[in-house]
mmCIF file of C-alpha atoms in Angstrom:
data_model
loop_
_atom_site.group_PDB
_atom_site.id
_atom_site.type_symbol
_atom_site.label_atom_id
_atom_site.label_comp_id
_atom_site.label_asym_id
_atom_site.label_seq_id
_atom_site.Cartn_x
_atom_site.Cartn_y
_atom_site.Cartn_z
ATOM 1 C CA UNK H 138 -22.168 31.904 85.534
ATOM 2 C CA UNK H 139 -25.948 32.263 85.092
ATOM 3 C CA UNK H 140 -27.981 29.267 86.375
ATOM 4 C CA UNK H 141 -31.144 28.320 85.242
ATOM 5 C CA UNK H 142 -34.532 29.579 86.995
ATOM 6 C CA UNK H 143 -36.619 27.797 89.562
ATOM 7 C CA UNK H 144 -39.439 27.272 87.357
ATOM 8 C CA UNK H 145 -37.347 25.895 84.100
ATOM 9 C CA UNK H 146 -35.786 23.649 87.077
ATOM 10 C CA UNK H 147 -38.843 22.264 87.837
ATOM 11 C CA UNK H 148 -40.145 21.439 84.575
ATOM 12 C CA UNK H 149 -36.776 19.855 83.828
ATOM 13 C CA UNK H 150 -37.381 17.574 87.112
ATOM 14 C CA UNK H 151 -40.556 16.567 85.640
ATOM 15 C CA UNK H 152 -40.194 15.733 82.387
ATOM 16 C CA UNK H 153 -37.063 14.051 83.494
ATOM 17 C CA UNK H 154 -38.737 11.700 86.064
ATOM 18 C CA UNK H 155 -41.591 11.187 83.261
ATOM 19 C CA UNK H 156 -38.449 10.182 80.954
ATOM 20 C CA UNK H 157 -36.634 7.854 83.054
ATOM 21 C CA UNK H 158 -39.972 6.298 84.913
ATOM 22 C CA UNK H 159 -41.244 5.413 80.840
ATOM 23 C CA UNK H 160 -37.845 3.681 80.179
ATOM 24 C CA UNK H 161 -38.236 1.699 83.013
ATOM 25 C CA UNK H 162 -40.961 0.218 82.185
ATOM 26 C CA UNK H 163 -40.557 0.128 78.524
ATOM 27 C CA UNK H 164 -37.426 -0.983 78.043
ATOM 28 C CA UNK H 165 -36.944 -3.881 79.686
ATOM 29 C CA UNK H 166 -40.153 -5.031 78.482
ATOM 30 C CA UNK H 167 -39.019 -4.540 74.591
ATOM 31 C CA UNK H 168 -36.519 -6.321 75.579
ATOM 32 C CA UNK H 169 -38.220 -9.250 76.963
ATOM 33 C CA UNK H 170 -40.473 -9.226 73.793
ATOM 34 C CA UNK H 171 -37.729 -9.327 71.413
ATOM 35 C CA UNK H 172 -35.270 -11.479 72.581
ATOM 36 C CA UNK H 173 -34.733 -15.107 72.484
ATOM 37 C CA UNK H 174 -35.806 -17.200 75.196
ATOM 38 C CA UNK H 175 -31.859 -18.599 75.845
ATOM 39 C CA UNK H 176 -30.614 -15.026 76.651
ATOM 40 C CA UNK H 177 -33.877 -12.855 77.693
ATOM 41 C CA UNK H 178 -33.341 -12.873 81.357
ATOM 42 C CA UNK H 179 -29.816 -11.485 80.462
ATOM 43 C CA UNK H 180 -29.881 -9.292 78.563
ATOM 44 C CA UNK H 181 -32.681 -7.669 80.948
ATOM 45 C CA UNK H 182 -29.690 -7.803 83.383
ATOM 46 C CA UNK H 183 -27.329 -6.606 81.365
ATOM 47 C CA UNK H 184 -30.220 -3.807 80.834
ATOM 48 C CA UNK H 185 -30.052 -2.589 84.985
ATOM 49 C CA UNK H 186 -25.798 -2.531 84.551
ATOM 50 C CA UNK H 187 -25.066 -0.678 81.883
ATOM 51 C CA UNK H 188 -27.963 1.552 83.665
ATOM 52 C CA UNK H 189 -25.970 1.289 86.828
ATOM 53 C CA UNK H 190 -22.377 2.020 85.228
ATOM 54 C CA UNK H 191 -24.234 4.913 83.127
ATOM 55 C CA UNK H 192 -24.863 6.568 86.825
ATOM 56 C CA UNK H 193 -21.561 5.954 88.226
ATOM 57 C CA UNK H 194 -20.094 7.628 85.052
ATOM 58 C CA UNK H 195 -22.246 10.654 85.620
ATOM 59 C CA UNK H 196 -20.945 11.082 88.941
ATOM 60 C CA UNK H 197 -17.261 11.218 87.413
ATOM 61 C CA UNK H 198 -18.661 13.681 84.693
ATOM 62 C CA UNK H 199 -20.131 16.191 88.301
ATOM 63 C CA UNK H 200 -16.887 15.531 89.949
ATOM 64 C CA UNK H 201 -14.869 16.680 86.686
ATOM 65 C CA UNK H 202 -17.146 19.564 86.627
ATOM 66 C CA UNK H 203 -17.719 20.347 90.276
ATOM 67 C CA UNK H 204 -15.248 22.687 90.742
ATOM 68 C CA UNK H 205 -15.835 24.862 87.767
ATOM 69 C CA UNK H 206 -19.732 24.903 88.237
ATOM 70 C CA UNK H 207 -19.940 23.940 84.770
ATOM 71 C CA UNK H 208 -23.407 22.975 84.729
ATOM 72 C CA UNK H 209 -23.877 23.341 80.987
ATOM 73 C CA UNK H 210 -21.271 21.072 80.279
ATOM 74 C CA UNK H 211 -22.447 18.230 82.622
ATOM 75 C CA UNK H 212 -26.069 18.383 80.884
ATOM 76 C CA UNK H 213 -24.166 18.565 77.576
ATOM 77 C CA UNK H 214 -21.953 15.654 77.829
ATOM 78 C CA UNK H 215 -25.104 13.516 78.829
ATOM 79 C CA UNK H 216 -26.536 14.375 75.347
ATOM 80 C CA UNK H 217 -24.463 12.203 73.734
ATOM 81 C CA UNK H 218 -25.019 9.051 74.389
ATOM 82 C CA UNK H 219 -28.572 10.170 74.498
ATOM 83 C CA UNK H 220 -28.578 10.983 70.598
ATOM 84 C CA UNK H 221 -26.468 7.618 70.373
ATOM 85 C CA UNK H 222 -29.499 6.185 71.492
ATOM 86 C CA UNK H 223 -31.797 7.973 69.336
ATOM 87 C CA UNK H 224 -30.043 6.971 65.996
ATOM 88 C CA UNK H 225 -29.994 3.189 67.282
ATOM 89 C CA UNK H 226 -33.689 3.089 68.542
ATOM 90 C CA UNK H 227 -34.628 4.521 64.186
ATOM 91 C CA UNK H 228 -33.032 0.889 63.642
ATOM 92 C CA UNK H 229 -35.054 -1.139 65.941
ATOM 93 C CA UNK H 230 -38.266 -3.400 64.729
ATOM 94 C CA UNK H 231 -41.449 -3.465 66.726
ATOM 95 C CA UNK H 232 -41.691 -6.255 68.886
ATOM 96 C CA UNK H 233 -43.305 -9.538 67.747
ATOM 97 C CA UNK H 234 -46.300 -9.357 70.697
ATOM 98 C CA UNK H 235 -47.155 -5.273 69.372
ATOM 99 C CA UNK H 236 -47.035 -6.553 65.834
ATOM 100 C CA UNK H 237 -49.681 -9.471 66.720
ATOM 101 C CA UNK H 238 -51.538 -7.154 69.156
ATOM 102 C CA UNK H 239 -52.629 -5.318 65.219
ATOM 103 C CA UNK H 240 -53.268 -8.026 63.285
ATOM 104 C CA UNK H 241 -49.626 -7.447 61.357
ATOM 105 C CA UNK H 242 -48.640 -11.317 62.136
ATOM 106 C CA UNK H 243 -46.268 -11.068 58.583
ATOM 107 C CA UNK H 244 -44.240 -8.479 60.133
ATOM 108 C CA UNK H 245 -43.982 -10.282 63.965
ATOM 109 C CA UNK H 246 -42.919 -13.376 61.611
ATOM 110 C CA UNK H 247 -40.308 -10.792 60.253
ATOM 111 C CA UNK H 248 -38.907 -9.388 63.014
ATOM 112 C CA UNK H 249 -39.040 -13.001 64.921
ATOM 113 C CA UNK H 250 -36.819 -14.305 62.051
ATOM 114 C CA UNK H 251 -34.215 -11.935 63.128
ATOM 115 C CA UNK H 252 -32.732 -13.448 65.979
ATOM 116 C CA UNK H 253 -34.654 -17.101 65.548
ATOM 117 C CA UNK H 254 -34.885 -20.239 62.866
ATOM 118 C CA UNK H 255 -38.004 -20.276 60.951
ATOM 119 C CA UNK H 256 -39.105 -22.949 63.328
ATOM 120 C CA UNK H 257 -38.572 -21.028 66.430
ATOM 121 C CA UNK H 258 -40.574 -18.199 64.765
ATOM 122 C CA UNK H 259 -43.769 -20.252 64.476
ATOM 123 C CA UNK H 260 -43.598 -21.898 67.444
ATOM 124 C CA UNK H 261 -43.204 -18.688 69.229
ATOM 125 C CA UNK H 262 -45.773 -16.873 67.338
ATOM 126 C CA UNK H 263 -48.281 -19.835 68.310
ATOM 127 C CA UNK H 264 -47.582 -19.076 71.884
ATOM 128 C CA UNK H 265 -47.529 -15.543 72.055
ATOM 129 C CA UNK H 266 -51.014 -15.659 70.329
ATOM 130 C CA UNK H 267 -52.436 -18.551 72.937
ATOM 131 C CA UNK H 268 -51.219 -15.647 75.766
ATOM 132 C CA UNK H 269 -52.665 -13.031 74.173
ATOM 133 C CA UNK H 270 -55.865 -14.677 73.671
ATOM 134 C CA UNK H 271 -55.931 -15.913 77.516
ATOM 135 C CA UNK H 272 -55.052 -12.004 78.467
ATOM 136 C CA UNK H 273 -58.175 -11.088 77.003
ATOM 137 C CA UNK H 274 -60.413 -12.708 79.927
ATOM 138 C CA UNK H 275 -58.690 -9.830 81.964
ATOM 139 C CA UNK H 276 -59.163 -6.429 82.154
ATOM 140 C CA UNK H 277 -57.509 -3.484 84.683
ATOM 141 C CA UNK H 278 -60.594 -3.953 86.831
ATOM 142 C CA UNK H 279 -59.653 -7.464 87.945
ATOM 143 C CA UNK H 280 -56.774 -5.531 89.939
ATOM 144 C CA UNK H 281 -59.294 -4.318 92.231
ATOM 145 C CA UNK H 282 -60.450 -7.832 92.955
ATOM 146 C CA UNK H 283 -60.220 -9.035 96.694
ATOM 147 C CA UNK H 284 -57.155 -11.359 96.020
ATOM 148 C CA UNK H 285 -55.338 -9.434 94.273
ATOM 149 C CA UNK H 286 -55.521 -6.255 96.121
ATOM 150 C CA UNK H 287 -52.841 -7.092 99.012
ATOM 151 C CA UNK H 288 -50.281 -7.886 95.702
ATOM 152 C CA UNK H 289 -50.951 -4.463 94.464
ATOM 153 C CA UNK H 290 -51.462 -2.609 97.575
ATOM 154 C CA UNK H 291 -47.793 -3.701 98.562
ATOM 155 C CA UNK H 292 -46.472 -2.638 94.828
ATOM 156 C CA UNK H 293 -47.497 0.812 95.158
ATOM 157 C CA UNK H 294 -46.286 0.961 99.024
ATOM 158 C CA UNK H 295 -42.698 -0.322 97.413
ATOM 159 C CA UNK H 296 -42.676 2.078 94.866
ATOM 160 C CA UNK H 297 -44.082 5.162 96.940
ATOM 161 C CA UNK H 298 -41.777 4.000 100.207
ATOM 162 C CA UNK H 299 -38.573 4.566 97.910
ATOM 163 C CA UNK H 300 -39.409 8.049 96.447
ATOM 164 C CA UNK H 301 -40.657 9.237 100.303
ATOM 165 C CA UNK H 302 -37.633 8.129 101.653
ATOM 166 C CA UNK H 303 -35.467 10.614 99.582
ATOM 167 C CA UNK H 304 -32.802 8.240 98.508
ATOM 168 C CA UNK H 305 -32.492 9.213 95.168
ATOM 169 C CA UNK H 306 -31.523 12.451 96.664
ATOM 170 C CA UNK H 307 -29.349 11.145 99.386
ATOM 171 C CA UNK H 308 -27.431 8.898 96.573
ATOM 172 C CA UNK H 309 -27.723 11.719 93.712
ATOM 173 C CA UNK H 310 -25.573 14.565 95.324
ATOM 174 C CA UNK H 311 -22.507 13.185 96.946
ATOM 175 C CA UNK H 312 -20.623 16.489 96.798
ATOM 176 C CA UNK H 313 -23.034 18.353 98.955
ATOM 177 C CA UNK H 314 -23.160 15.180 101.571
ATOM 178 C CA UNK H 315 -19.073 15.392 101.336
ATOM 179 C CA UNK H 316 -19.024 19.196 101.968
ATOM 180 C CA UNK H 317 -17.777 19.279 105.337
ATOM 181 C CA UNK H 318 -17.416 22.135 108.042
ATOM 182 C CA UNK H 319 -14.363 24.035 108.504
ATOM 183 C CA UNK H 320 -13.042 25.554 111.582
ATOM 184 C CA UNK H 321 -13.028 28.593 109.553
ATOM 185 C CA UNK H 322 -16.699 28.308 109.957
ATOM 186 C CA UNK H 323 -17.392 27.440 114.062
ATOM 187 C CA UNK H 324 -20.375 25.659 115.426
ATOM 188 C CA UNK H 325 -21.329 24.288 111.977
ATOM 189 C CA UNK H 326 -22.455 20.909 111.355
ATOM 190 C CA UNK H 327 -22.956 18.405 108.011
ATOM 191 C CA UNK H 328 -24.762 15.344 108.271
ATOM 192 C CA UNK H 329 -23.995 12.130 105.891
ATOM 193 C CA UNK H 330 -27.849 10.992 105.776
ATOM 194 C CA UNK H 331 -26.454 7.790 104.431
ATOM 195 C CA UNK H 332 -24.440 6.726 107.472
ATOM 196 C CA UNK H 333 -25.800 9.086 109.989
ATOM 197 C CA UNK H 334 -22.459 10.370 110.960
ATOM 198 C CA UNK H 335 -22.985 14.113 112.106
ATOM 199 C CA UNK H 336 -19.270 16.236 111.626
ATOM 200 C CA UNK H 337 -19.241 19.770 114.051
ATOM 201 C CA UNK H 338 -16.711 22.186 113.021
ATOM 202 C CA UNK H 339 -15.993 23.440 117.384
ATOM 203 C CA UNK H 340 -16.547 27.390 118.192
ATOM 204 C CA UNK H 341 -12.877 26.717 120.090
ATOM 205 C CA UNK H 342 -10.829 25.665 117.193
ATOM 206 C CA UNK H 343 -10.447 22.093 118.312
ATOM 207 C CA UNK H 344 -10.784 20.897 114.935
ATOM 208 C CA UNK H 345 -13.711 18.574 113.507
ATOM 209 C CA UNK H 346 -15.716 15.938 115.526
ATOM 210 C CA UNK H 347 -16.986 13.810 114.144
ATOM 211 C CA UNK H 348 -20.121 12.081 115.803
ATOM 212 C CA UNK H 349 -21.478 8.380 114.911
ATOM 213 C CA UNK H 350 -25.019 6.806 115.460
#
């Protein structure tokens, strides 16, 4: 099998991260934009599971593949829900609040009148014009402001704490974690960085110890 190169590895890595960090952030907002108030904070739930069982199913895909090395068809499989995506996001209005945000208030009316009654659509667009105007006496420079600074000092030590730590790395390769000495192979040693639990293949044959924290 050839195998991609360190620098095309890379780049993936990054463009990747840049990919998932932007969904994060976007869609969950989009979601909480365009939704009605009775089922917002679920379906921004629902949102983080189907991301959740989307991860666990991507494991099954490296297990089903782990064996072969089949790298191209683990990458390839994950297109398709990908392009799934792609041909249901060409359906999707704008929300409401980015409508507004460019003076397009017939089209937020529109695409409020999707999932609410005429009513419901004024009201809302009265509100999320009030907010908009009241977000205006802000700017990004207020985040620098005395008492806010401890709220986004700790926000950026959350978010840089769990990319230091290495847990997506920890979580994201289970096989390698799992990939245990052999007493074909003496005085080697695995660690499970998730438990701690350190397994020594013994130079006398003995078999593997296995040593908890």
């Amino acid at each position: 099998h050839s195998f991609p190169t360190r620098r095309s590895s890379d780049l993936s890595w990054v463009l990747l991260g840049l990919a998932i960090g932007t969904s994060s952030l976007v869609v969950p907002t989009y979601i909480a934009e365009i939704a009605p108030p009775a089922v917002r904070g679920r379906l921004v739930s629902l949102n983080q599971l189907m991301i959740t069982i989307g991860i666990f199913v991507s494991y099954l895909v490296g297990y089903a593949y782990a064996d072969s090395g089949n790298w191209r068809m683990m990458l390839g499989l994950a297109a398709v829900p990908s392009l799934a995506m792609f041909v249901g996001l060409l359906k999707l209005v704008e929300s409401p609040r980015w409508l507004l945000a460019r003076g397009r208030r017939e089209e937020a009316r529109a695409a409020l009148l999707l999932t609410r009654t005429p009513e419901e659509a004024e009201a809302e667009l009265a509100e999320i014009s009030e907010t908009m105007r009241e977000e205006q006496r802000f700017s990004y420079r207020d985040l620098f402001r005395p008492r806010l600074r401890p709220a986004v000092l700790l926000g950026i030590a959350v978010a840089a704490t769990n990319q230091l730590v290495a847990y997506d790395v920890a979580g994201g390769e289970p096989q390698e974690r799992l990939r245990l000495p052999t007493v074909e192979q003496p005085d080697t040693a695995a660690v499970d960085p998730t438990s701690g639990t350190v397994f020594v293949a013994s130079a006398d044959g003995a078999g593997i110890q296995v040593v908890t924290p």
